[in-house]
PDB file of C-alpha atoms in Angstrom:
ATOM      1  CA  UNK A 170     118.203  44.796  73.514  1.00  0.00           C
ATOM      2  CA  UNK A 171     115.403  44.708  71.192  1.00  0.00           C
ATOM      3  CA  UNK A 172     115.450  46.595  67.376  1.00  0.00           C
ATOM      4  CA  UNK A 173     112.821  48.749  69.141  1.00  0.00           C
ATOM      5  CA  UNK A 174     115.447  49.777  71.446  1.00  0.00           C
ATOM      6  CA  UNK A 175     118.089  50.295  69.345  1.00  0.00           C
ATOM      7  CA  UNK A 176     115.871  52.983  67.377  1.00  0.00           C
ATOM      8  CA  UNK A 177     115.181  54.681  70.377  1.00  0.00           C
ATOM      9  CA  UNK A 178     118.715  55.165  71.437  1.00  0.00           C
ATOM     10  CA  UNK A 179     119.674  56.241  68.045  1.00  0.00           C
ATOM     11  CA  UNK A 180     116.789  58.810  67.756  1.00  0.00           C
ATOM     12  CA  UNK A 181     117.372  60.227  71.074  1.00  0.00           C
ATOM     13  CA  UNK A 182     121.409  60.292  70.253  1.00  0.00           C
ATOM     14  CA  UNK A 183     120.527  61.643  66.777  1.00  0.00           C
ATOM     15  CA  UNK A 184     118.632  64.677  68.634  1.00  0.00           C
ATOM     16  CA  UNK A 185     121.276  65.023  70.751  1.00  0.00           C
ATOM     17  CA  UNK A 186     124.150  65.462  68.577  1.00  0.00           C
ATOM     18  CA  UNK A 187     121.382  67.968  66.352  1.00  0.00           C
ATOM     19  CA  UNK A 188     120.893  69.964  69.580  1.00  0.00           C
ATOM     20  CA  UNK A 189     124.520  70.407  70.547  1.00  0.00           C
ATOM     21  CA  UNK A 190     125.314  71.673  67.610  1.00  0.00           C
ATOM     22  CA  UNK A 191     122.969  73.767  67.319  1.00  0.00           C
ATOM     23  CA  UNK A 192     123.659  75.196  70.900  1.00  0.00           C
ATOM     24  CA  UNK A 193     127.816  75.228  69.427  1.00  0.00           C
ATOM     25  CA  UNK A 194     126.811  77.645  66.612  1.00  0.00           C
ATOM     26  CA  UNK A 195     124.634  79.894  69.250  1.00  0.00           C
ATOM     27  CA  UNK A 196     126.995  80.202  71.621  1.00  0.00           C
ATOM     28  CA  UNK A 197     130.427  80.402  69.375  1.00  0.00           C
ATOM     29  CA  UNK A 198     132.795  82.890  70.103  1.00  0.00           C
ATOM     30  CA  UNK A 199     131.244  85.385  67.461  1.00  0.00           C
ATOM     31  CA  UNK A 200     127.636  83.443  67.483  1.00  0.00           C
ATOM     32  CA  UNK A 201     124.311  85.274  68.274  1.00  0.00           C
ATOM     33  CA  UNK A 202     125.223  85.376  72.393  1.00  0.00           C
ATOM     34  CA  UNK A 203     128.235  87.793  71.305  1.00  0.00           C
ATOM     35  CA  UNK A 204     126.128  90.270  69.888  1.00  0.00           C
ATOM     36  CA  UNK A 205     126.551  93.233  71.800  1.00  0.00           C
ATOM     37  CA  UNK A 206     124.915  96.440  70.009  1.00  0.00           C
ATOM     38  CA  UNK A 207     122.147  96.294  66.922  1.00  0.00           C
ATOM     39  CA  UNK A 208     122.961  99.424  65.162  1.00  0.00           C
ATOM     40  CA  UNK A 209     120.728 101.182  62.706  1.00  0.00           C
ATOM     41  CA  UNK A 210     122.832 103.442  60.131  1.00  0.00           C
ATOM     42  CA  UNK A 211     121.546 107.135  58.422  1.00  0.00           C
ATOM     43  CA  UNK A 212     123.547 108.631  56.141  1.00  0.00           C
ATOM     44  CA  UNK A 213     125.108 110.878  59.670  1.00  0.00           C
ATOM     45  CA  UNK A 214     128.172 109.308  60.088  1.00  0.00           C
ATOM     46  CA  UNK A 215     127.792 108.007  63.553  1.00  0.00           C
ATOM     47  CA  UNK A 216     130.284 105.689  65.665  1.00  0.00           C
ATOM     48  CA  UNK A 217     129.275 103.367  68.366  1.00  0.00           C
ATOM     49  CA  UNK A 218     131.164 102.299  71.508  1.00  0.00           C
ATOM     50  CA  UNK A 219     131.556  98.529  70.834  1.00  0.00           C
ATOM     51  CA  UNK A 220     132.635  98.916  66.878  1.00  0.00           C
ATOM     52  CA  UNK A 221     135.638 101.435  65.853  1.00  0.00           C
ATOM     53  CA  UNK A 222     134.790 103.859  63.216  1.00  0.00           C
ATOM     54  CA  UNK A 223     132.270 106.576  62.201  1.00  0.00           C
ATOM     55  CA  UNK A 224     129.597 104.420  60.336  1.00  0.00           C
ATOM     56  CA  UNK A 225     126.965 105.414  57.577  1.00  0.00           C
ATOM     57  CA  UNK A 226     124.209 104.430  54.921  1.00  0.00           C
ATOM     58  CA  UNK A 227     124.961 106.227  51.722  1.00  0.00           C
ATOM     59  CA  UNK A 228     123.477 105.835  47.985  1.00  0.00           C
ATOM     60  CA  UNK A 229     126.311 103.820  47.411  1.00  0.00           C
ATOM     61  CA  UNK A 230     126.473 101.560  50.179  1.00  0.00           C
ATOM     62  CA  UNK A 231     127.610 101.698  53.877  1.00  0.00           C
ATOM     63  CA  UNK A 232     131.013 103.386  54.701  1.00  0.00           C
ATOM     64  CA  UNK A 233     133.106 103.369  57.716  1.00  0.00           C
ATOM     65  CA  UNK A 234     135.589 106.316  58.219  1.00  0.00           C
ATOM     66  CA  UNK A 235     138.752 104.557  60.706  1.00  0.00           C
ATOM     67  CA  UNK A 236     140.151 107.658  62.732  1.00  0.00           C
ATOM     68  CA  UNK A 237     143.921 107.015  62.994  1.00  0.00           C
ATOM     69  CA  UNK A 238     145.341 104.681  64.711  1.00  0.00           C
ATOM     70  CA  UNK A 239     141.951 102.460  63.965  1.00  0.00           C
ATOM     71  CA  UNK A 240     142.006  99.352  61.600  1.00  0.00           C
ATOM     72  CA  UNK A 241     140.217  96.204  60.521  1.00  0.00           C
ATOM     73  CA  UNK A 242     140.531  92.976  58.842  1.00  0.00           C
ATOM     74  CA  UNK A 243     137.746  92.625  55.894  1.00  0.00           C
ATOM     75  CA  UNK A 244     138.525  89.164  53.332  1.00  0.00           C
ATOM     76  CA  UNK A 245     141.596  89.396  55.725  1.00  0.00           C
ATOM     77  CA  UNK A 246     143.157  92.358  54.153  1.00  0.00           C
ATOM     78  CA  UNK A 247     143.958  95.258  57.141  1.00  0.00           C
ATOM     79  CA  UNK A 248     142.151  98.359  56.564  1.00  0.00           C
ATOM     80  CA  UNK A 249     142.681 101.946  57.316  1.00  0.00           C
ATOM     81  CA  UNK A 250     141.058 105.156  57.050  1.00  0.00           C
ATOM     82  CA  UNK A 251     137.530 104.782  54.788  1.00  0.00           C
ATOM     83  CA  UNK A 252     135.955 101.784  53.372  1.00  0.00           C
ATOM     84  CA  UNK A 253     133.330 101.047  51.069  1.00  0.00           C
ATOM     85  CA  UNK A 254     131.192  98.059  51.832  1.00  0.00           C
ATOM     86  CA  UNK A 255     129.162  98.617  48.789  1.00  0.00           C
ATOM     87  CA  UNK A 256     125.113  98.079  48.653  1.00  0.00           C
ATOM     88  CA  UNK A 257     124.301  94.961  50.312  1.00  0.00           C
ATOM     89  CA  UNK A 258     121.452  92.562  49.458  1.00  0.00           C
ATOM     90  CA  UNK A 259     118.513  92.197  51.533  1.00  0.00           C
ATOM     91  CA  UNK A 260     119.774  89.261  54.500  1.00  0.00           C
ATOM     92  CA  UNK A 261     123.276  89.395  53.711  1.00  0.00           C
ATOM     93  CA  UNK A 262     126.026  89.739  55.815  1.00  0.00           C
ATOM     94  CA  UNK A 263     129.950  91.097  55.464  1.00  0.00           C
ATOM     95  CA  UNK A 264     131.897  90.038  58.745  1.00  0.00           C
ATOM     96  CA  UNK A 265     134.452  92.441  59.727  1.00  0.00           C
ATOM     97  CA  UNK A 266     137.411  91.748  62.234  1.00  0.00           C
ATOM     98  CA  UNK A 267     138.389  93.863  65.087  1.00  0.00           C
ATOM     99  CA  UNK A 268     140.551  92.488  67.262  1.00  0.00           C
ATOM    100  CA  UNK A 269     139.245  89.631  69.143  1.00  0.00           C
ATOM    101  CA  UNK A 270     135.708  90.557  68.300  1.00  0.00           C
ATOM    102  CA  UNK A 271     133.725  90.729  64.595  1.00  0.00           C
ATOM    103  CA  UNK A 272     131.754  93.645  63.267  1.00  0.00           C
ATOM    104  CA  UNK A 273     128.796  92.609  61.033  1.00  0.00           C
ATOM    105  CA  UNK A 274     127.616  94.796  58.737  1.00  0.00           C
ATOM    106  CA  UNK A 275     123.822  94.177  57.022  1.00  0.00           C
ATOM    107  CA  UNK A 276     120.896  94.917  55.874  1.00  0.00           C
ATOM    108  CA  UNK A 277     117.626  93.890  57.634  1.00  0.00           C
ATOM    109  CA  UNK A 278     114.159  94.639  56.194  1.00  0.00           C
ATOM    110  CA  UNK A 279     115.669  97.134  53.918  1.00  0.00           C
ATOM    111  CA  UNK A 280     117.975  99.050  56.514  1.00  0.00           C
ATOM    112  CA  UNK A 281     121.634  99.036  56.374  1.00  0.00           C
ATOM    113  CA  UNK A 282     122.515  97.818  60.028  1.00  0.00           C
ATOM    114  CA  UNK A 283     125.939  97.071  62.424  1.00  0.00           C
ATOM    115  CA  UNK A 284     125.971  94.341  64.925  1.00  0.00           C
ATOM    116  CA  UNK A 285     129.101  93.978  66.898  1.00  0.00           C
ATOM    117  CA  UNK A 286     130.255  90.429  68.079  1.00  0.00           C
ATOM    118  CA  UNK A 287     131.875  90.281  71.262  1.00  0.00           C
ATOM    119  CA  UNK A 288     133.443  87.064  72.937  1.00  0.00           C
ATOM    120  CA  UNK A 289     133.266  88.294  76.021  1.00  0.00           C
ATOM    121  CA  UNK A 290     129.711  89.398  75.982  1.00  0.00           C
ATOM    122  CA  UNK A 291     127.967  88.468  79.148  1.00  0.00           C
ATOM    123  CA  UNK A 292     124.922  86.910  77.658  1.00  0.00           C
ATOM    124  CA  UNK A 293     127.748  84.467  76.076  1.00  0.00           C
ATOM    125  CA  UNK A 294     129.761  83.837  78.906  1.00  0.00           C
ATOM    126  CA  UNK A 295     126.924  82.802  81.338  1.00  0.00           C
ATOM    127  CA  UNK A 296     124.977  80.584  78.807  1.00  0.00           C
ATOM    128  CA  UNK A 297     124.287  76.879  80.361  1.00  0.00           C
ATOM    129  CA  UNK A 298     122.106  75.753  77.081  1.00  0.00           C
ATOM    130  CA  UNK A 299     118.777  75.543  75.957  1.00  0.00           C
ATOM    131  CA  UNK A 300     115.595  73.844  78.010  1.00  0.00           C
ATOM    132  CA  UNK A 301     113.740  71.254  75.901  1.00  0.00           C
ATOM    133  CA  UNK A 302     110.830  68.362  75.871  1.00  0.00           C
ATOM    134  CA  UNK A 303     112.882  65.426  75.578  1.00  0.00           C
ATOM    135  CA  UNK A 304     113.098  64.148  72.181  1.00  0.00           C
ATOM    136  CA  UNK A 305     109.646  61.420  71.075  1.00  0.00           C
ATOM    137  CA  UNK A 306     109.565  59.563  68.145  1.00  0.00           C
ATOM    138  CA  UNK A 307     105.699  60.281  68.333  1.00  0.00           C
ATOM    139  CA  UNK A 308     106.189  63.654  67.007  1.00  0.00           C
ATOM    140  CA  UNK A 309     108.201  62.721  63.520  1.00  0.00           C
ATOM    141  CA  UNK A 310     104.853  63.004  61.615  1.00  0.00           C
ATOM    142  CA  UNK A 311     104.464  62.266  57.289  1.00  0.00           C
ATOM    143  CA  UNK A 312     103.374  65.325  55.159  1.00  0.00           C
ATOM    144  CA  UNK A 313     103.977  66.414  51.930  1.00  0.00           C
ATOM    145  CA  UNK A 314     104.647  69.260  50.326  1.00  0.00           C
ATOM    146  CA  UNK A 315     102.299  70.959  48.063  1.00  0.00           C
ATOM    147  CA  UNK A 316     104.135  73.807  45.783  1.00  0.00           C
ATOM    148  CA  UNK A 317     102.553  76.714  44.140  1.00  0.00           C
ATOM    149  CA  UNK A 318     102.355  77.284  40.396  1.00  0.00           C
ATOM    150  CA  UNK A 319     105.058  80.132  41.080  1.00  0.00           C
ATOM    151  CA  UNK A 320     106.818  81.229  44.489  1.00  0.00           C
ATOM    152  CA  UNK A 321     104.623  83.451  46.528  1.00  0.00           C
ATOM    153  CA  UNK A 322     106.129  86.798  48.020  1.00  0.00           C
ATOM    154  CA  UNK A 323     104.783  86.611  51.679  1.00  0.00           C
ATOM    155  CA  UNK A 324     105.481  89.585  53.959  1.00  0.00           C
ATOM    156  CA  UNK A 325     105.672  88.972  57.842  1.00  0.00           C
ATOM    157  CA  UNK A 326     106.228  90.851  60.862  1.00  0.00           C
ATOM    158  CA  UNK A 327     110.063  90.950  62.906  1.00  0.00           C
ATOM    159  CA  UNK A 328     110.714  90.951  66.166  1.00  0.00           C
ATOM    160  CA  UNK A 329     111.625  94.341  65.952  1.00  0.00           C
ATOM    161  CA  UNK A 330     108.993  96.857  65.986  1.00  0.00           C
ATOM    162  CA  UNK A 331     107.763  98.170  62.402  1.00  0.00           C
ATOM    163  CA  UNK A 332     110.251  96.192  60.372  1.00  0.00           C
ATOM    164  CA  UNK A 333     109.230  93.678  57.880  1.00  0.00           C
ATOM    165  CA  UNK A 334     110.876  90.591  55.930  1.00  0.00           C
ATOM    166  CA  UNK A 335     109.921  89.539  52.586  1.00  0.00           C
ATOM    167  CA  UNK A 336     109.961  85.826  51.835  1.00  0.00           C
ATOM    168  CA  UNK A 337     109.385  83.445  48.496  1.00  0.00           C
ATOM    169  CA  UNK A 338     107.455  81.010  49.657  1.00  0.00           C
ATOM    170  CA  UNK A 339     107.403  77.701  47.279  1.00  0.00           C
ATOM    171  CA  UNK A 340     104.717  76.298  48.588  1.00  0.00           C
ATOM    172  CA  UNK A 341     103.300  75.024  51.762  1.00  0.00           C
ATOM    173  CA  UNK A 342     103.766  71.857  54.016  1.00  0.00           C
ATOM    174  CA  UNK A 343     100.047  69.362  54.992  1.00  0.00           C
ATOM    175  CA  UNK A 344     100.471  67.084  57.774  1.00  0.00           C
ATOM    176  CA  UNK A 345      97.953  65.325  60.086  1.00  0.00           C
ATOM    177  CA  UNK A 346      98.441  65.605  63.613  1.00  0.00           C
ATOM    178  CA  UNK A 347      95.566  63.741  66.151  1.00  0.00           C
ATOM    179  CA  UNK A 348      93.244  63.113  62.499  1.00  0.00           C
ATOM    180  CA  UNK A 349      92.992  66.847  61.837  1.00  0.00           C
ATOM    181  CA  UNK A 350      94.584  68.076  58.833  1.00  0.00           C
ATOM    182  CA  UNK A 351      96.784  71.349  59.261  1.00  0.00           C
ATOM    183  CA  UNK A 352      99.098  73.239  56.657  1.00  0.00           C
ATOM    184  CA  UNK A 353     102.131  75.890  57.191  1.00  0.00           C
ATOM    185  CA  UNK A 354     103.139  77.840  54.656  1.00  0.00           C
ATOM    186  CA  UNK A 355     106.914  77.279  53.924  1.00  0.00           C
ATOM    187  CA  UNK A 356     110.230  78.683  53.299  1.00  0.00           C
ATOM    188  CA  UNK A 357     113.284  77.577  51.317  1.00  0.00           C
ATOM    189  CA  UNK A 358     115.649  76.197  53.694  1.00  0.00           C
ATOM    190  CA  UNK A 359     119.365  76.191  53.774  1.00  0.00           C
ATOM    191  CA  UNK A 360     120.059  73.649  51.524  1.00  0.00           C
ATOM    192  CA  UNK A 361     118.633  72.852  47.341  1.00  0.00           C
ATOM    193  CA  UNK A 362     115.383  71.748  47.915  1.00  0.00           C
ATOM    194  CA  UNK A 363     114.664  72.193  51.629  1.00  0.00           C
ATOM    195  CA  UNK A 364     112.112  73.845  53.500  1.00  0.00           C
ATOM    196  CA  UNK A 365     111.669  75.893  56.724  1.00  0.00           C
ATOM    197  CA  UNK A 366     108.658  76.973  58.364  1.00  0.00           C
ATOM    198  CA  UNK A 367     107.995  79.653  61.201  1.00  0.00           C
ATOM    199  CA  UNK A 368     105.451  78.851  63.653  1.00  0.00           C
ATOM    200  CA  UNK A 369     103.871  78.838  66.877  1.00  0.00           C
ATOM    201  CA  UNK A 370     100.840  76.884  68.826  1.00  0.00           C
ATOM    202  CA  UNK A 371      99.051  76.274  71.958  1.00  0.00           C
ATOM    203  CA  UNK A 372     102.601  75.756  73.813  1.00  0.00           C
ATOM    204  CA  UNK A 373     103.513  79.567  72.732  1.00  0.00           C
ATOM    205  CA  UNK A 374     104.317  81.963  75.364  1.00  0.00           C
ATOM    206  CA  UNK A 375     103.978  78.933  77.931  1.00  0.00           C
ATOM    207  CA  UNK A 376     106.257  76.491  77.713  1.00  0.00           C
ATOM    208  CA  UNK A 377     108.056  77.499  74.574  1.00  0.00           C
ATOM    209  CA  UNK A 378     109.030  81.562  72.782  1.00  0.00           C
ATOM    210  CA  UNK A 379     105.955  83.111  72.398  1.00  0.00           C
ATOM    211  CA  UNK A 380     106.884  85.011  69.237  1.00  0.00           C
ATOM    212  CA  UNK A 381     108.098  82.138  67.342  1.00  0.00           C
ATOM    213  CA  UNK A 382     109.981  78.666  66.886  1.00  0.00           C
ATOM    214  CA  UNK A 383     111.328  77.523  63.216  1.00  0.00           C
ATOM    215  CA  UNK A 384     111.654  74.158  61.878  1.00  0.00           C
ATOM    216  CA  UNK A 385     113.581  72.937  59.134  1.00  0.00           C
ATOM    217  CA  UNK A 386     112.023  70.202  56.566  1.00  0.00           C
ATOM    218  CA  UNK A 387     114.457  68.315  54.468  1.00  0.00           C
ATOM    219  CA  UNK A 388     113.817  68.459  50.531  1.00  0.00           C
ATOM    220  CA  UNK A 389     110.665  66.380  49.626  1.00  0.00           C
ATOM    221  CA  UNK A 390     111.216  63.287  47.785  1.00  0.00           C
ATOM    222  CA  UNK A 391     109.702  62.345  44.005  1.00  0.00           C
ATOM    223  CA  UNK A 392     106.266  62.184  45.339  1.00  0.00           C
ATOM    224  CA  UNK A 393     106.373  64.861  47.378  1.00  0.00           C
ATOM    225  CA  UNK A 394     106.563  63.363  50.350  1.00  0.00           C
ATOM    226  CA  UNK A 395     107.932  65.001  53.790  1.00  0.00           C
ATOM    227  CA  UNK A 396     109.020  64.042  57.061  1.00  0.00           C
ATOM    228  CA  UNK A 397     108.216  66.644  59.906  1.00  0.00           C
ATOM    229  CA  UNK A 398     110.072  66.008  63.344  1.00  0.00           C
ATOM    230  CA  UNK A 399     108.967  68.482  65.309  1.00  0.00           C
ATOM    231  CA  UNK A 400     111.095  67.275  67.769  1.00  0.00           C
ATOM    232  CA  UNK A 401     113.587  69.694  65.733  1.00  0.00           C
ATOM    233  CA  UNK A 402     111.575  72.879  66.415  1.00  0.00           C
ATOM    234  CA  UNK A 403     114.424  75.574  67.631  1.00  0.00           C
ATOM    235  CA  UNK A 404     114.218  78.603  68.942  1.00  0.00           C
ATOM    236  CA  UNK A 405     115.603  81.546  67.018  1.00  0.00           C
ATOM    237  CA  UNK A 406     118.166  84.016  68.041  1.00  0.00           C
ATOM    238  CA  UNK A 407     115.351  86.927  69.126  1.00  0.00           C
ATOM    239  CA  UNK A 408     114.297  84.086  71.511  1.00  0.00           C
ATOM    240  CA  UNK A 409     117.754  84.831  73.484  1.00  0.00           C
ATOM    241  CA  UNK A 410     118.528  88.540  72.628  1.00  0.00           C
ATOM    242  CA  UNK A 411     116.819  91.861  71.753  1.00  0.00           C
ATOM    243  CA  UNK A 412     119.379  92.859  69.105  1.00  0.00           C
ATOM    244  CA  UNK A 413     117.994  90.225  66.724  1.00  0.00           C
ATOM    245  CA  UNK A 414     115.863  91.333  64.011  1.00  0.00           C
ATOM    246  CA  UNK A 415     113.707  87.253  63.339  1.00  0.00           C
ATOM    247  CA  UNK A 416     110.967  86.972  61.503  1.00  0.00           C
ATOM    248  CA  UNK A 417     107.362  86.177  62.946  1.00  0.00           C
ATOM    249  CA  UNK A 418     105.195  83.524  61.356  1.00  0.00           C
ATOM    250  CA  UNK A 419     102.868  84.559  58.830  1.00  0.00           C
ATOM    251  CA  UNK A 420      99.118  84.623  60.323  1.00  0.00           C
ATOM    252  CA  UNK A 421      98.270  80.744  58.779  1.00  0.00           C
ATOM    253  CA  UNK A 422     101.048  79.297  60.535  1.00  0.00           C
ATOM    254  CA  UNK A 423      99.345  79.913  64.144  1.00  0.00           C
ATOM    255  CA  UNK A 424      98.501  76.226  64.917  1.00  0.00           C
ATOM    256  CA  UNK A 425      95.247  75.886  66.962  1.00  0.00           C
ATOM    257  CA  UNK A 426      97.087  73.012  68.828  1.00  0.00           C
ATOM    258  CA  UNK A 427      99.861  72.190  71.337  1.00  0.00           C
ATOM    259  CA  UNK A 428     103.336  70.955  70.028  1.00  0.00           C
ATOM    260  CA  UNK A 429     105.047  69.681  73.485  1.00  0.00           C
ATOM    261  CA  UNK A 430     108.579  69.379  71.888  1.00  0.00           C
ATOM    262  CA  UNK A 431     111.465  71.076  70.967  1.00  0.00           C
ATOM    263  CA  UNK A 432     113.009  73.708  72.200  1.00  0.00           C
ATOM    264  CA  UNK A 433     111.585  75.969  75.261  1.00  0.00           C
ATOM    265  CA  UNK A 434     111.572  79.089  76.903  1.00  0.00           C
ATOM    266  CA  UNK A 435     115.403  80.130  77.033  1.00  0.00           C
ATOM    267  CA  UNK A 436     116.154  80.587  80.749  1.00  0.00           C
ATOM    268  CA  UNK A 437     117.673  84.406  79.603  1.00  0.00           C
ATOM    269  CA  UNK A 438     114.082  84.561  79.176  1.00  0.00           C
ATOM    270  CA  UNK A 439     112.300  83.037  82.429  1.00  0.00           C
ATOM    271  CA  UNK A 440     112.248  79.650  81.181  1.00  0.00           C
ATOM    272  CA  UNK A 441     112.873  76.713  83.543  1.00  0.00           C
ATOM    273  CA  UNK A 442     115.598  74.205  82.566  1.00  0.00           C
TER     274      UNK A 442
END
């Protein structure tokens, strides 16, 4: 077996082990496939048939009112009666237990939201995985990464009609793909120093989501220098469900050309495996 070889197999294991995981996370027992109601809360104390309590946005935060009899974990402590989750920051998350399930409580584009997780949720139970290209070295491309003087606020679109997300953007990402030049605008990642980007291109609403794919770029190095394996380019949750609120790409980020990898179409969504 030549060196050649042994690069390949690692690459292609590499992806692998990248794409179950990813698929692990997805389809955990409280993952995205659990979700099983997207809630929106007014200050009218209103309860819902797959949480237990009357839940509201108040001033102060969201509250839910347990009738007796009703209780939940929260930092594993039991509750009963009312709660105060407090006011939440825009994209965070407080993960409530309920029995076998988890109740999370949010705030999305500025609205206080509940999303129950349910193990047994259907859309969980019958997922097979994820249709992709099969991973090619030809599309880990160079870049770099070319920060603004400051972050830049960018607003963009959600997959939910009307609502917006507000990013910082620190900068955006070049790269060369078949001698033309193109440029995303980027993201900070999950990690110090990393970037994401939101996308879509000539593959868009044919072989892969239409609405959007995300890739993650790891941190630049001294030079400012980037690797982008778009090999890596997932599908995010609203590809799967309705009751996911994901960002769109922000208007630059609409490549003019194909990118025939990464993930596809989900097959909850027509795709073909």
């Amino acid at each position: 077996m030549t060196v050649q070889d042994v690069d390949r197999v690692s690459f292609v294991q590499e992806w692998e082990e990248w794409h179950r995981q990813k698929e692990a996370v997805l389809a955990g027992p409280h993952g995205f496939l659990a979700i099983t109601g997207l809630h929106w809360l007014s200050d009218e104390p209103t309860r819902f048939e797959d949480a237990p309590g009357a839940w509201s946005s108040t001033a102060d935060g969201v509250v839910v009112a347990l009738d007796e009899g009703e209780e939940v974990t929260v930092d594993g402590q039991t509750v009963r009666g009312r709660h105060d989750f407090g006011v939440l920051a825009e994209r965070a998350s407080v993960y409530v237990g309920w029995g076998d399930a988890v109740i999370e409580v949010a705030k999305r584009g500025g609205h206080d939201i509940v999303r129950p997780r349910h193990p047994g949720n259907a859309l969980r139970t019958a997922f097979t995985g994820t249709p992709a290209y099969a991973p090619d070295a030809r599309w880990v491309l160079s870049g770099r990464f070319l920060p603004f003087d400051t972050p830049r606020p960018v607003t963009v679109g959600a997959a939910v009609e009307g609502l917006e997300h507000v990013y910082d953007s620190p900068g955006q990402v070049e790269f060369e793909l078949e001698g033309t030049a193109h440029r995303l605008t980027a993201f900070n990642g999950g990690t110090p120093g990393a970037l994401m980007v939101l996308f879509t291109d000539k593959t868009s609403g044919v072989t892969t989501y239409a609405a959007n794919r995300s890739l993650l770029i790891p941190a630049p190095d001294a030079e400012g220098r980037v690797t982008v394996d778009f090999n890596r380019a997932a599908n995010l949750p609203c590809a799967y469900t309705d009751l996911a609120t994901c960002p769109l790409p922000p208007a630059e980020n609409r490549l003019p050309v194909g990118i025939e990898t990464g993930e596809k179409i989900p097959l909850e969504r027509g795709g073909r495996p």
